[in-house]
JSON list of C-alpha atoms and ligand atoms in Angstrom, two decimals:
[
{"chain": "S", "resi": 136, "resn": "MET", "atom": "CA", "xyz": [-11.32, -2.86, -29.91]},
{"chain": "S", "resi": 137, "resn": "THR", "atom": "CA", "xyz": [-12.96, -5.39, -27.93]},
{"chain": "S", "resi": 138, "resn": "VAL", "atom": "CA", "xyz": [-12.76, -4.17, -24.64]},
{"chain": "S", "resi": 139, "resn": "THR", "atom": "CA", "xyz": [-13.90, -7.60, -21.85]},
{"chain": "S", "resi": 140, "resn": "ILE", "atom": "CA", "xyz": [-14.05, -7.31, -18.15]},
{"chain": "S", "resi": 141, "resn": "LYS", "atom": "CA", "xyz": [-13.88, -10.36, -15.42]},
{"chain": "S", "resi": 142, "resn": "GLU", "atom": "CA", "xyz": [-14.26, -10.68, -11.56]},
{"chain": "S", "resi": 143, "resn": "CYS", "atom": "CA", "xyz": [-10.79, -12.17, -10.87]},
{"chain": "S", "resi": 144, "resn": "THR", "atom": "CA", "xyz": [-10.98, -15.49, -8.86]},
{"chain": "S", "resi": 145, "resn": "ARG", "atom": "CA", "xyz": [-8.01, -17.31, -6.15]},
{"chain": "S", "resi": 146, "resn": "GLU", "atom": "CA", "xyz": [-7.20, -19.50, -9.26]},
{"chain": "S", "resi": 147, "resn": "ASP", "atom": "CA", "xyz": [-5.49, -15.92, -11.12]},
{"chain": "S", "resi": 148, "resn": "LEU", "atom": "CA", "xyz": [-2.67, -15.41, -8.52]},
{"chain": "S", "resi": 149, "resn": "GLN", "atom": "CA", "xyz": [0.21, -15.54, -10.84]},
{"chain": "S", "resi": 150, "resn": "LEU", "atom": "CA", "xyz": [-1.51, -13.20, -12.85]},
{"chain": "S", "resi": 151, "resn": "LEU", "atom": "CA", "xyz": [-2.85, -10.53, -10.75]},
{"chain": "S", "resi": 152, "resn": "GLN", "atom": "CA", "xyz": [0.93, -11.04, -9.86]},
{"chain": "S", "resi": 153, "resn": "GLU", "atom": "CA", "xyz": [2.65, -10.37, -12.92]},
{"chain": "S", "resi": 154, "resn": "ILE", "atom": "CA", "xyz": [-0.28, -7.07, -14.14]},
{"chain": "S", "resi": 155, "resn": "SER", "atom": "CA", "xyz": [0.41, -6.13, -10.23]},
{"chain": "S", "resi": 156, "resn": "VAL", "atom": "CA", "xyz": [4.00, -5.66, -10.69]},
{"chain": "S", "resi": 157, "resn": "GLU", "atom": "CA", "xyz": [4.39, -4.92, -13.39]},
{"chain": "S", "resi": 158, "resn": "THR", "atom": "CA", "xyz": [2.29, -1.94, -13.90]},
{"chain": "S", "resi": 159, "resn": "PHE", "atom": "CA", "xyz": [3.14, -0.41, -10.11]},
{"chain": "S", "resi": 160, "resn": "ASN", "atom": "CA", "xyz": [6.97, -0.54, -11.15]},
{"chain": "S", "resi": 161, "resn": "ASP", "atom": "CA", "xyz": [6.30, 1.25, -14.08]},
{"chain": "S", "resi": 162, "resn": "THR", "atom": "CA", "xyz": [3.68, 3.95, -12.25]},
{"chain": "S", "resi": 163, "resn": "PHE", "atom": "CA", "xyz": [6.75, 4.10, -9.36]},
{"chain": "S", "resi": 164, "resn": "LYS", "atom": "CA", "xyz": [9.76, 2.76, -10.74]},
{"chain": "S", "resi": 165, "resn": "ASP", "atom": "CA", "xyz": [11.19, 6.19, -11.76]},
{"chain": "S", "resi": 166, "resn": "GLN", "atom": "CA", "xyz": [10.30, 8.99, -8.81]},
{"chain": "S", "resi": 167, "resn": "ASN", "atom": "CA", "xyz": [11.94, 5.94, -6.04]},
{"chain": "S", "resi": 168, "resn": "SER", "atom": "CA", "xyz": [14.65, 3.90, -4.83]},
{"chain": "S", "resi": 169, "resn": "PRO", "atom": "CA", "xyz": [15.31, 0.46, -6.14]},
{"chain": "S", "resi": 170, "resn": "GLU", "atom": "CA", "xyz": [15.38, -0.70, -2.37]},
{"chain": "S", "resi": 171, "resn": "ASN", "atom": "CA", "xyz": [12.70, 1.27, -1.41]},
{"chain": "S", "resi": 172, "resn": "MET", "atom": "CA", "xyz": [10.50, 0.40, -4.23]},
{"chain": "S", "resi": 173, "resn": "LYS", "atom": "CA", "xyz": [11.16, -3.41, -3.16]},
{"chain": "S", "resi": 174, "resn": "ALA", "atom": "CA", "xyz": [10.23, -3.21, -0.17]},
{"chain": "S", "resi": 175, "resn": "TYR", "atom": "CA", "xyz": [6.61, -2.13, -1.04]},
{"chain": "S", "resi": 176, "resn": "LEU", "atom": "CA", "xyz": [6.47, -5.36, -3.45]},
{"chain": "S", "resi": 177, "resn": "GLU", "atom": "CA", "xyz": [7.09, -8.04, -1.41]},
{"chain": "S", "resi": 178, "resn": "ARG", "atom": "CA", "xyz": [6.08, -6.44, 1.02]},
{"chain": "S", "resi": 179, "resn": "ALA", "atom": "CA", "xyz": [2.51, -5.37, -1.28]},
{"chain": "S", "resi": 180, "resn": "PHE", "atom": "CA", "xyz": [2.21, -8.44, -3.89]},
{"chain": "S", "resi": 181, "resn": "ASN", "atom": "CA", "xyz": [4.40, -11.30, -2.46]},
{"chain": "S", "resi": 182, "resn": "SER", "atom": "CA", "xyz": [1.41, -14.83, -3.19]},
{"chain": "S", "resi": 183, "resn": "ASN", "atom": "CA", "xyz": [-0.09, -15.12, 0.01]},
{"chain": "S", "resi": 184, "resn": "GLN", "atom": "CA", "xyz": [-0.88, -11.17, 0.70]},
{"chain": "S", "resi": 185, "resn": "LEU", "atom": "CA", "xyz": [-2.57, -11.60, -2.41]},
{"chain": "S", "resi": 186, "resn": "GLN", "atom": "CA", "xyz": [-3.79, -15.26, -1.19]},
{"chain": "S", "resi": 187, "resn": "LYS", "atom": "CA", "xyz": [-4.93, -13.29, 1.94]},
{"chain": "S", "resi": 188, "resn": "GLU", "atom": "CA", "xyz": [-6.67, -9.71, -0.74]},
{"chain": "S", "resi": 189, "resn": "LEU", "atom": "CA", "xyz": [-8.35, -12.57, -2.88]},
{"chain": "S", "resi": 190, "resn": "SER", "atom": "CA", "xyz": [-10.10, -14.28, -0.15]},
{"chain": "S", "resi": 191, "resn": "ASN", "atom": "CA", "xyz": [-11.33, -10.98, 1.48]},
{"chain": "S", "resi": 192, "resn": "SER", "atom": "CA", "xyz": [-15.04, -10.45, 0.81]},
{"chain": "S", "resi": 193, "resn": "SER", "atom": "CA", "xyz": [-15.51, -7.49, 0.83]},
{"chain": "S", "resi": 194, "resn": "SER", "atom": "CA", "xyz": [-12.80, -6.84, -2.25]},
{"chain": "S", "resi": 195, "resn": "ALA", "atom": "CA", "xyz": [-12.94, -7.63, -5.22]},
{"chain": "S", "resi": 196, "resn": "PHE", "atom": "CA", "xyz": [-10.32, -8.06, -7.72]},
{"chain": "S", "resi": 197, "resn": "TYR", "atom": "CA", "xyz": [-11.38, -7.07, -11.60]},
{"chain": "S", "resi": 198, "resn": "PHE", "atom": "CA", "xyz": [-9.75, -7.77, -15.08]},
{"chain": "S", "resi": 199, "resn": "ILE", "atom": "CA", "xyz": [-9.29, -5.84, -18.32]},
{"chain": "S", "resi": 200, "resn": "PHE", "atom": "CA", "xyz": [-8.46, -7.56, -21.60]},
{"chain": "S", "resi": 201, "resn": "CYS", "atom": "CA", "xyz": [-8.21, -5.57, -24.92]},
{"chain": "S", "resi": 202, "resn": "LYS", "atom": "CA", "xyz": [-9.17, -7.29, -27.86]},
{"chain": "S", "resi": 203, "resn": "GLU", "atom": "CA", "xyz": [-8.19, -11.32, -25.67]},
{"chain": "S", "resi": 204, "resn": "GLU", "atom": "CA", "xyz": [-4.53, -9.31, -23.77]},
{"chain": "S", "resi": 205, "resn": "ILE", "atom": "CA", "xyz": [-4.89, -8.45, -20.32]},
{"chain": "S", "resi": 206, "resn": "ALA", "atom": "CA", "xyz": [-4.22, -4.60, -20.02]},
{"chain": "S", "resi": 207, "resn": "GLY", "atom": "CA", "xyz": [-5.02, -3.88, -16.50]},
{"chain": "S", "resi": 208, "resn": "TYR", "atom": "CA", "xyz": [-6.70, -4.36, -13.26]},
{"chain": "S", "resi": 209, "resn": "LEU", "atom": "CA", "xyz": [-8.82, -2.71, -10.60]},
{"chain": "S", "resi": 210, "resn": "LYS", "atom": "CA", "xyz": [-9.21, -3.52, -7.41]},
{"chain": "S", "resi": 211, "resn": "VAL", "atom": "CA", "xyz": [-12.13, -1.88, -4.86]},
{"chain": "S", "resi": 212, "resn": "ASN", "atom": "CA", "xyz": [-12.48, -2.68, -1.02]},
{"chain": "S", "resi": 213, "resn": "MET", "atom": "CA", "xyz": [-16.15, -2.04, 0.70]},
{"chain": "S", "resi": 214, "resn": "ASN", "atom": "CA", "xyz": [-16.78, -1.97, 4.10]},
{"chain": "S", "resi": 215, "resn": "ASP", "atom": "CA", "xyz": [-13.52, -3.28, 6.86]},
{"chain": "S", "resi": 216, "resn": "ALA", "atom": "CA", "xyz": [-11.03, -3.87, 3.94]},
{"chain": "S", "resi": 217, "resn": "GLN", "atom": "CA", "xyz": [-10.64, 0.03, 2.82]},
{"chain": "S", "resi": 218, "resn": "SER", "atom": "CA", "xyz": [-7.73, 0.86, 3.88]},
{"chain": "S", "resi": 219, "resn": "GLU", "atom": "CA", "xyz": [-9.21, 4.04, 5.77]},
{"chain": "S", "resi": 220, "resn": "LYS", "atom": "CA", "xyz": [-12.15, 4.14, 8.16]},
{"chain": "S", "resi": 221, "resn": "MET", "atom": "CA", "xyz": [-14.97, 5.58, 5.68]},
{"chain": "S", "resi": 222, "resn": "GLY", "atom": "CA", "xyz": [-17.88, 2.96, 6.84]},
{"chain": "S", "resi": 223, "resn": "ASP", "atom": "CA", "xyz": [-19.62, 0.85, 5.28]},
{"chain": "S", "resi": 224, "resn": "GLU", "atom": "CA", "xyz": [-21.40, 3.43, 2.70]},
{"chain": "S", "resi": 225, "resn": "SER", "atom": "CA", "xyz": [-18.02, 4.05, 0.70]},
{"chain": "S", "resi": 226, "resn": "LEU", "atom": "CA", "xyz": [-16.25, 2.20, -1.69]},
{"chain": "S", "resi": 227, "resn": "GLU", "atom": "CA", "xyz": [-12.59, 2.38, -2.12]},
{"chain": "S", "resi": 228, "resn": "ILE", "atom": "CA", "xyz": [-11.15, 2.36, -5.70]},
{"chain": "S", "resi": 229, "resn": "GLU", "atom": "CA", "xyz": [-7.43, 1.32, -4.18]},
{"chain": "S", "resi": 230, "resn": "ARG", "atom": "CA", "xyz": [-5.61, -0.20, -7.13]},
{"chain": "S", "resi": 231, "resn": "ILE", "atom": "CA", "xyz": [-6.57, 0.76, -10.90]},
{"chain": "S", "resi": 232, "resn": "TYR", "atom": "CA", "xyz": [-3.41, 1.15, -13.05]},
{"chain": "S", "resi": 233, "resn": "ILE", "atom": "CA", "xyz": [-3.29, 0.06, -17.59]},
{"chain": "S", "resi": 234, "resn": "ARG", "atom": "CA", "xyz": [-0.05, -1.14, -18.31]},
{"chain": "S", "resi": 235, "resn": "ASN", "atom": "CA", "xyz": [1.41, 1.35, -20.35]},
{"chain": "S", "resi": 236, "resn": "SER", "atom": "CA", "xyz": [0.67, 0.47, -24.50]},
{"chain": "S", "resi": 237, "resn": "TYR", "atom": "CA", "xyz": [-2.59, 0.55, -23.15]},
{"chain": "S", "resi": 238, "resn": "GLN", "atom": "CA", "xyz": [-2.89, 3.78, -21.40]},
{"chain": "S", "resi": 239, "resn": "ARG", "atom": "CA", "xyz": [-4.44, 6.78, -23.05]},
{"chain": "S", "resi": 240, "resn": "LYS", "atom": "CA", "xyz": [-7.10, 4.54, -24.51]},
{"chain": "S", "resi": 241, "resn": "GLY", "atom": "CA", "xyz": [-11.21, 5.06, -22.80]},
{"chain": "S", "resi": 242, "resn": "LEU", "atom": "CA", "xyz": [-9.57, 1.69, -20.31]},
{"chain": "S", "resi": 243, "resn": "GLY", "atom": "CA", "xyz": [-9.40, 3.36, -17.73]},
{"chain": "S", "resi": 244, "resn": "LYS", "atom": "CA", "xyz": [-13.12, 5.18, -17.19]},
{"chain": "S", "resi": 245, "resn": "TYR", "atom": "CA", "xyz": [-14.19, 1.85, -17.94]},
{"chain": "S", "resi": 246, "resn": "LEU", "atom": "CA", "xyz": [-12.72, 0.74, -14.84]},
{"chain": "S", "resi": 247, "resn": "PHE", "atom": "CA", "xyz": [-13.49, 2.86, -13.45]},
{"chain": "S", "resi": 248, "resn": "ASN", "atom": "CA", "xyz": [-17.09, 3.06, -14.55]},
{"chain": "S", "resi": 249, "resn": "LYS", "atom": "CA", "xyz": [-16.92, -1.48, -13.55]},
{"chain": "S", "resi": 250, "resn": "ALA", "atom": "CA", "xyz": [-16.68, 1.00, -10.00]},
{"chain": "S", "resi": 251, "resn": "MET", "atom": "CA", "xyz": [-19.13, 2.89, -10.17]},
{"chain": "S", "resi": 252, "resn": "GLU", "atom": "CA", "xyz": [-21.87, 0.96, -10.94]},
{"chain": "S", "resi": 253, "resn": "THR", "atom": "CA", "xyz": [-20.68, -1.75, -8.48]},
{"chain": "S", "resi": 254, "resn": "ALA", "atom": "CA", "xyz": [-20.69, 0.92, -5.83]},
{"chain": "S", "resi": 255, "resn": "ILE", "atom": "CA", "xyz": [-24.45, 1.64, -6.71]},
{"chain": "S", "resi": 256, "resn": "ARG", "atom": "CA", "xyz": [-25.18, -2.05, -7.09]},
{"chain": "S", "resi": 257, "resn": "GLN", "atom": "CA", "xyz": [-23.67, -2.18, -3.71]},
{"chain": "S", "resi": 258, "resn": "ASN", "atom": "CA", "xyz": [-26.45, 1.74, -2.17]},
{"chain": "S", "resi": 259, "resn": "LYS", "atom": "CA", "xyz": [-23.04, 3.08, -1.65]},
{"chain": "S", "resi": 260, "resn": "LYS", "atom": "CA", "xyz": [-23.38, 7.01, -1.09]},
{"chain": "S", "resi": 261, "resn": "LYS", "atom": "CA", "xyz": [-19.25, 8.23, -1.86]},
{"chain": "S", "resi": 262, "resn": "ILE", "atom": "CA", "xyz": [-16.99, 7.10, -3.83]},
{"chain": "S", "resi": 263, "resn": "TRP", "atom": "CA", "xyz": [-13.06, 8.08, -2.75]},
{"chain": "S", "resi": 264, "resn": "LEU", "atom": "CA", "xyz": [-9.30, 6.29, -3.25]},
{"chain": "S", "resi": 265, "resn": "GLY", "atom": "CA", "xyz": [-6.10, 8.30, -2.30]},
{"chain": "S", "resi": 266, "resn": "VAL", "atom": "CA", "xyz": [-3.26, 8.95, -4.51]},
{"chain": "S", "resi": 267, "resn": "TRP", "atom": "CA", "xyz": [0.11, 9.07, -4.23]},
{"chain": "S", "resi": 268, "resn": "GLU", "atom": "CA", "xyz": [0.86, 13.55, -4.59]},
{"chain": "S", "resi": 269, "resn": "LYS", "atom": "CA", "xyz": [3.13, 13.42, -6.75]},
{"chain": "S", "resi": 270, "resn": "ASN", "atom": "CA", "xyz": [1.00, 11.17, -9.56]},
{"chain": "S", "resi": 271, "resn": "GLU", "atom": "CA", "xyz": [0.04, 14.06, -11.21]},
{"chain": "S", "resi": 272, "resn": "ASN", "atom": "CA", "xyz": [-0.97, 11.67, -13.81]},
{"chain": "S", "resi": 273, "resn": "ALA", "atom": "CA", "xyz": [-3.30, 10.64, -12.13]},
{"chain": "S", "resi": 274, "resn": "ILE", "atom": "CA", "xyz": [-4.70, 13.09, -10.13]},
{"chain": "S", "resi": 275, "resn": "ASP", "atom": "CA", "xyz": [-5.71, 14.58, -13.81]},
{"chain": "S", "resi": 276, "resn": "PHE", "atom": "CA", "xyz": [-7.45, 11.45, -15.08]},
{"chain": "S", "resi": 277, "resn": "TYR", "atom": "CA", "xyz": [-9.53, 11.66, -11.49]},
{"chain": "S", "resi": 278, "resn": "LYS", "atom": "CA", "xyz": [-10.29, 14.91, -11.59]},
{"chain": "S", "resi": 279, "resn": "LYS", "atom": "CA", "xyz": [-12.27, 13.77, -15.05]},
{"chain": "S", "resi": 280, "resn": "MET", "atom": "CA", "xyz": [-14.25, 11.29, -13.68]},
{"chain": "S", "resi": 281, "resn": "GLY", "atom": "CA", "xyz": [-15.42, 13.94, -10.93]},
{"chain": "S", "resi": 282, "resn": "PHE", "atom": "CA", "xyz": [-13.47, 13.19, -7.48]},
{"chain": "S", "resi": 283, "resn": "VAL", "atom": "CA", "xyz": [-12.72, 16.66, -5.31]},
{"chain": "S", "resi": 284, "resn": "GLN", "atom": "CA", "xyz": [-9.74, 16.40, -2.97]},
{"chain": "S", "resi": 285, "resn": "THR", "atom": "CA", "xyz": [-11.95, 15.69, 0.69]},
{"chain": "S", "resi": 286, "resn": "GLY", "atom": "CA", "xyz": [-8.43, 14.90, 3.04]},
{"chain": "S", "resi": 287, "resn": "ALA", "atom": "CA", "xyz": [-4.75, 13.78, 2.77]},
{"chain": "S", "resi": 288, "resn": "HIS", "atom": "CA", "xyz": [-2.84, 10.26, 4.60]},
{"chain": "S", "resi": 289, "resn": "SER", "atom": "CA", "xyz": [0.33, 9.44, 4.51]},
{"chain": "S", "resi": 290, "resn": "PHE", "atom": "CA", "xyz": [1.30, 6.03, 3.17]},
{"chain": "S", "resi": 291, "resn": "TYR", "atom": "CA", "xyz": [4.55, 3.92, 3.70]},
{"chain": "S", "resi": 292, "resn": "MET", "atom": "CA", "xyz": [7.09, 3.35, 0.93]},
{"chain": "S", "resi": 293, "resn": "GLY", "atom": "CA", "xyz": [9.76, 1.85, 2.35]},
{"chain": "S", "resi": 294, "resn": "ASP", "atom": "CA", "xyz": [10.93, 3.22, 4.26]},
{"chain": "S", "resi": 295, "resn": "GLU", "atom": "CA", "xyz": [9.92, 6.79, 2.80]},
{"chain": "S", "resi": 296, "resn": "GLU", "atom": "CA", "xyz": [6.46, 8.49, 4.87]},
{"chain": "S", "resi": 297, "resn": "GLN", "atom": "CA", "xyz": [4.67, 9.79, 1.12]},
{"chain": "S", "resi": 298, "resn": "ILE", "atom": "CA", "xyz": [1.41, 11.72, 1.39]},
{"chain": "S", "resi": 299, "resn": "ASP", "atom": "CA", "xyz": [-1.24, 10.67, -0.36]},
{"chain": "S", "resi": 300, "resn": "VAL", "atom": "CA", "xyz": [-4.74, 13.02, -0.96]},
{"chain": "S", "resi": 301, "resn": "ILE", "atom": "CA", "xyz": [-7.80, 11.45, -0.85]},
{"chain": "S", "resi": 302, "resn": "MET", "atom": "CA", "xyz": [-10.32, 12.07, -3.30]},
{"chain": "S", "resi": 303, "resn": "THR", "atom": "CA", "xyz": [-14.10, 10.96, -3.39]},
{"chain": "S", "resi": 304, "resn": "LYS", "atom": "CA", "xyz": [-17.02, 10.73, -5.58]},
{"chain": "S", "resi": 305, "resn": "THR", "atom": "CA", "xyz": [-21.25, 10.82, -4.69]},
{"chain": "S", "resi": 306, "resn": "PRO", "atom": "CA", "xyz": [-22.49, 7.42, -7.08]},
{"chain": "E", "resi": 532, "resn": "COA", "atom": "C1", "xyz": [-4.46, 6.68, -13.97]},
{"chain": "E", "resi": 532, "resn": "COA", "atom": "C2", "xyz": [-4.36, 5.22, -15.05]},
{"chain": "E", "resi": 532, "resn": "COA", "atom": "C3", "xyz": [-5.85, 4.69, -14.56]},
{"chain": "E", "resi": 532, "resn": "COA", "atom": "C4", "xyz": [-5.76, 6.30, -16.40]},
{"chain": "E", "resi": 532, "resn": "COA", "atom": "O1", "xyz": [-6.53, 5.43, -17.39]},
{"chain": "E", "resi": 532, "resn": "COA", "atom": "P1", "xyz": [-6.01, 5.67, -19.16]},
{"chain": "E", "resi": 532, "resn": "COA", "atom": "O2", "xyz": [-6.90, 4.66, -20.04]},
{"chain": "E", "resi": 532, "resn": "COA", "atom": "O3", "xyz": [-4.50, 6.41, -19.32]},
{"chain": "E", "resi": 532, "resn": "COA", "atom": "O4", "xyz": [-7.41, 6.99, -19.27]},
{"chain": "E", "resi": 532, "resn": "COA", "atom": "P2", "xyz": [-7.92, 7.06, -19.92]},
{"chain": "E", "resi": 532, "resn": "COA", "atom": "O5", "xyz": [-8.23, 6.81, -21.74]},
{"chain": "E", "resi": 532, "resn": "COA", "atom": "O6", "xyz": [-9.68, 6.54, -19.63]},
{"chain": "E", "resi": 532, "resn": "COA", "atom": "O7", "xyz": [-9.43, 8.36, -20.37]},
{"chain": "E", "resi": 532, "resn": "COA", "atom": "C5", "xyz": [-10.15, 9.13, -19.27]},
{"chain": "E", "resi": 532, "resn": "COA", "atom": "C6", "xyz": [-9.92, 10.20, -19.39]},
{"chain": "E", "resi": 532, "resn": "COA", "atom": "O8", "xyz": [-9.16, 10.81, -18.72]},
{"chain": "E", "resi": 532, "resn": "COA", "atom": "C7", "xyz": [-8.71, 11.59, -19.43]},
{"chain": "E", "resi": 532, "resn": "COA", "atom": "N1", "xyz": [-7.74, 11.16, -18.56]},
{"chain": "E", "resi": 532, "resn": "COA", "atom": "C8", "xyz": [-6.49, 10.44, -18.79]},
{"chain": "E", "resi": 532, "resn": "COA", "atom": "N2", "xyz": [-5.58, 10.81, -17.72]},
{"chain": "E", "resi": 532, "resn": "COA", "atom": "C9", "xyz": [-4.84, 11.91, -18.26]},
{"chain": "E", "resi": 532, "resn": "COA", "atom": "C10", "xyz": [-4.44, 12.91, -18.25]},
{"chain": "E", "resi": 532, "resn": "COA", "atom": "N3", "xyz": [-2.68, 12.59, -17.85]},
{"chain": "E", "resi": 532, "resn": "COA", "atom": "N4", "xyz": [-4.53, 13.77, -17.55]},
{"chain": "E", "resi": 532, "resn": "COA", "atom": "C11", "xyz": [-5.58, 14.48, -18.32]},
{"chain": "E", "resi": 532, "resn": "COA", "atom": "N5", "xyz": [-7.04, 14.39, -18.76]},
{"chain": "E", "resi": 532, "resn": "COA", "atom": "C12", "xyz": [-6.29, 12.98, -18.05]},
{"chain": "E", "resi": 532, "resn": "COA", "atom": "C13", "xyz": [-8.71, 11.14, -20.66]},
{"chain": "E", "resi": 532, "resn": "COA", "atom": "O9", "xyz": [-7.86, 12.67, -22.19]},
{"chain": "E", "resi": 532, "resn": "COA", "atom": "C14", "xyz": [-10.75, 10.36, -21.09]},
{"chain": "E", "resi": 532, "resn": "COA", "atom": "O10", "xyz": [-11.19, 11.92, -20.63]},
{"chain": "E", "resi": 532, "resn": "COA", "atom": "P3", "xyz": [-12.55, 11.57, -21.44]},
{"chain": "E", "resi": 532, "resn": "COA", "atom": "O11", "xyz": [-13.42, 11.08, -21.31]},
{"chain": "E", "resi": 532, "resn": "COA", "atom": "O12", "xyz": [-12.54, 13.02, -22.23]},
{"chain": "E", "resi": 532, "resn": "COA", "atom": "O13", "xyz": [-11.48, 11.46, -22.94]},
{"chain": "E", "resi": 532, "resn": "COA", "atom": "C15", "xyz": [-3.50, 5.40, -16.44]},
{"chain": "E", "resi": 532, "resn": "COA", "atom": "O14", "xyz": [-2.80, 6.42, -16.88]},
{"chain": "E", "resi": 532, "resn": "COA", "atom": "C16", "xyz": [-2.61, 3.51, -15.64]},
{"chain": "E", "resi": 532, "resn": "COA", "atom": "O15", "xyz": [-3.14, 2.97, -15.49]},
{"chain": "E", "resi": 532, "resn": "COA", "atom": "N6", "xyz": [-1.80, 5.01, -15.03]},
{"chain": "E", "resi": 532, "resn": "COA", "atom": "C17", "xyz": [-0.67, 4.38, -14.58]},
{"chain": "E", "resi": 532, "resn": "COA", "atom": "C18", "xyz": [-1.37, 3.96, -12.95]},
{"chain": "E", "resi": 532, "resn": "COA", "atom": "C19", "xyz": [-1.56, 5.23, -11.78]},
{"chain": "E", "resi": 532, "resn": "COA", "atom": "O16", "xyz": [-1.68, 5.56, -11.72]},
{"chain": "E", "resi": 532, "resn": "COA", "atom": "N7", "xyz": [-3.08, 4.83, -11.17]},
{"chain": "E", "resi": 532, "resn": "COA", "atom": "C20", "xyz": [-3.26, 5.48, -10.24]},
{"chain": "E", "resi": 532, "resn": "COA", "atom": "C21", "xyz": [-2.80, 4.33, -9.53]},
{"chain": "E", "resi": 532, "resn": "COA", "atom": "S1", "xyz": [-3.50, 5.22, -7.87]}
]
């Protein structure tokens, strides 16, 4: 399996938008109302919002390609781009998504290793993430990658308040 990772640039907006919407829908549509899904997708993945995030030098997006087809993506945040005030010595994995047909083939671990590499290169002391308490697959994956639960925070899916488990690891 030929796997490559590429850091996204502002020119990648359209592809980023497509894969973000597809993977978010596939992951969460069965456990959330269509109204809340629609509200979230429009807010989080509209062109202006994604363009702003792509331009933020404290965030980085990476695509993962498998035999030249896009298989998933990663978003990491540092400094003020983190969604919680975790400080400059932390790196957040905000999004890690593998398309359905590519899951359980080692690609999530590949992207996770990319995040680890970034954390080590930037001298970060902590790598952390928030994951919906009902997303058991992702929680099991993160545990396998060595994360442990260190807290929780609220998150809004449309008008519904949900709980994100905070998980942390030392790079
Ligand atoms: C969670 C996700 C990123 C994992 O990526 P993946 O490519 O399917 O996982 P990998 O094949 O790289 O698995 C890496 C390791 O984790 C284990 N693992 C993966 N998913 C697992 C699960 N649901 N339960 C238990 N172990 C799991 C694998 O067995 C593998 O173990 P190994 O290193 O001993 O072989 C992927 O399934 C995904 O995109 N899910 C939907 C989106 C999502 O929920 N993202 C997280 C939002 S916070």
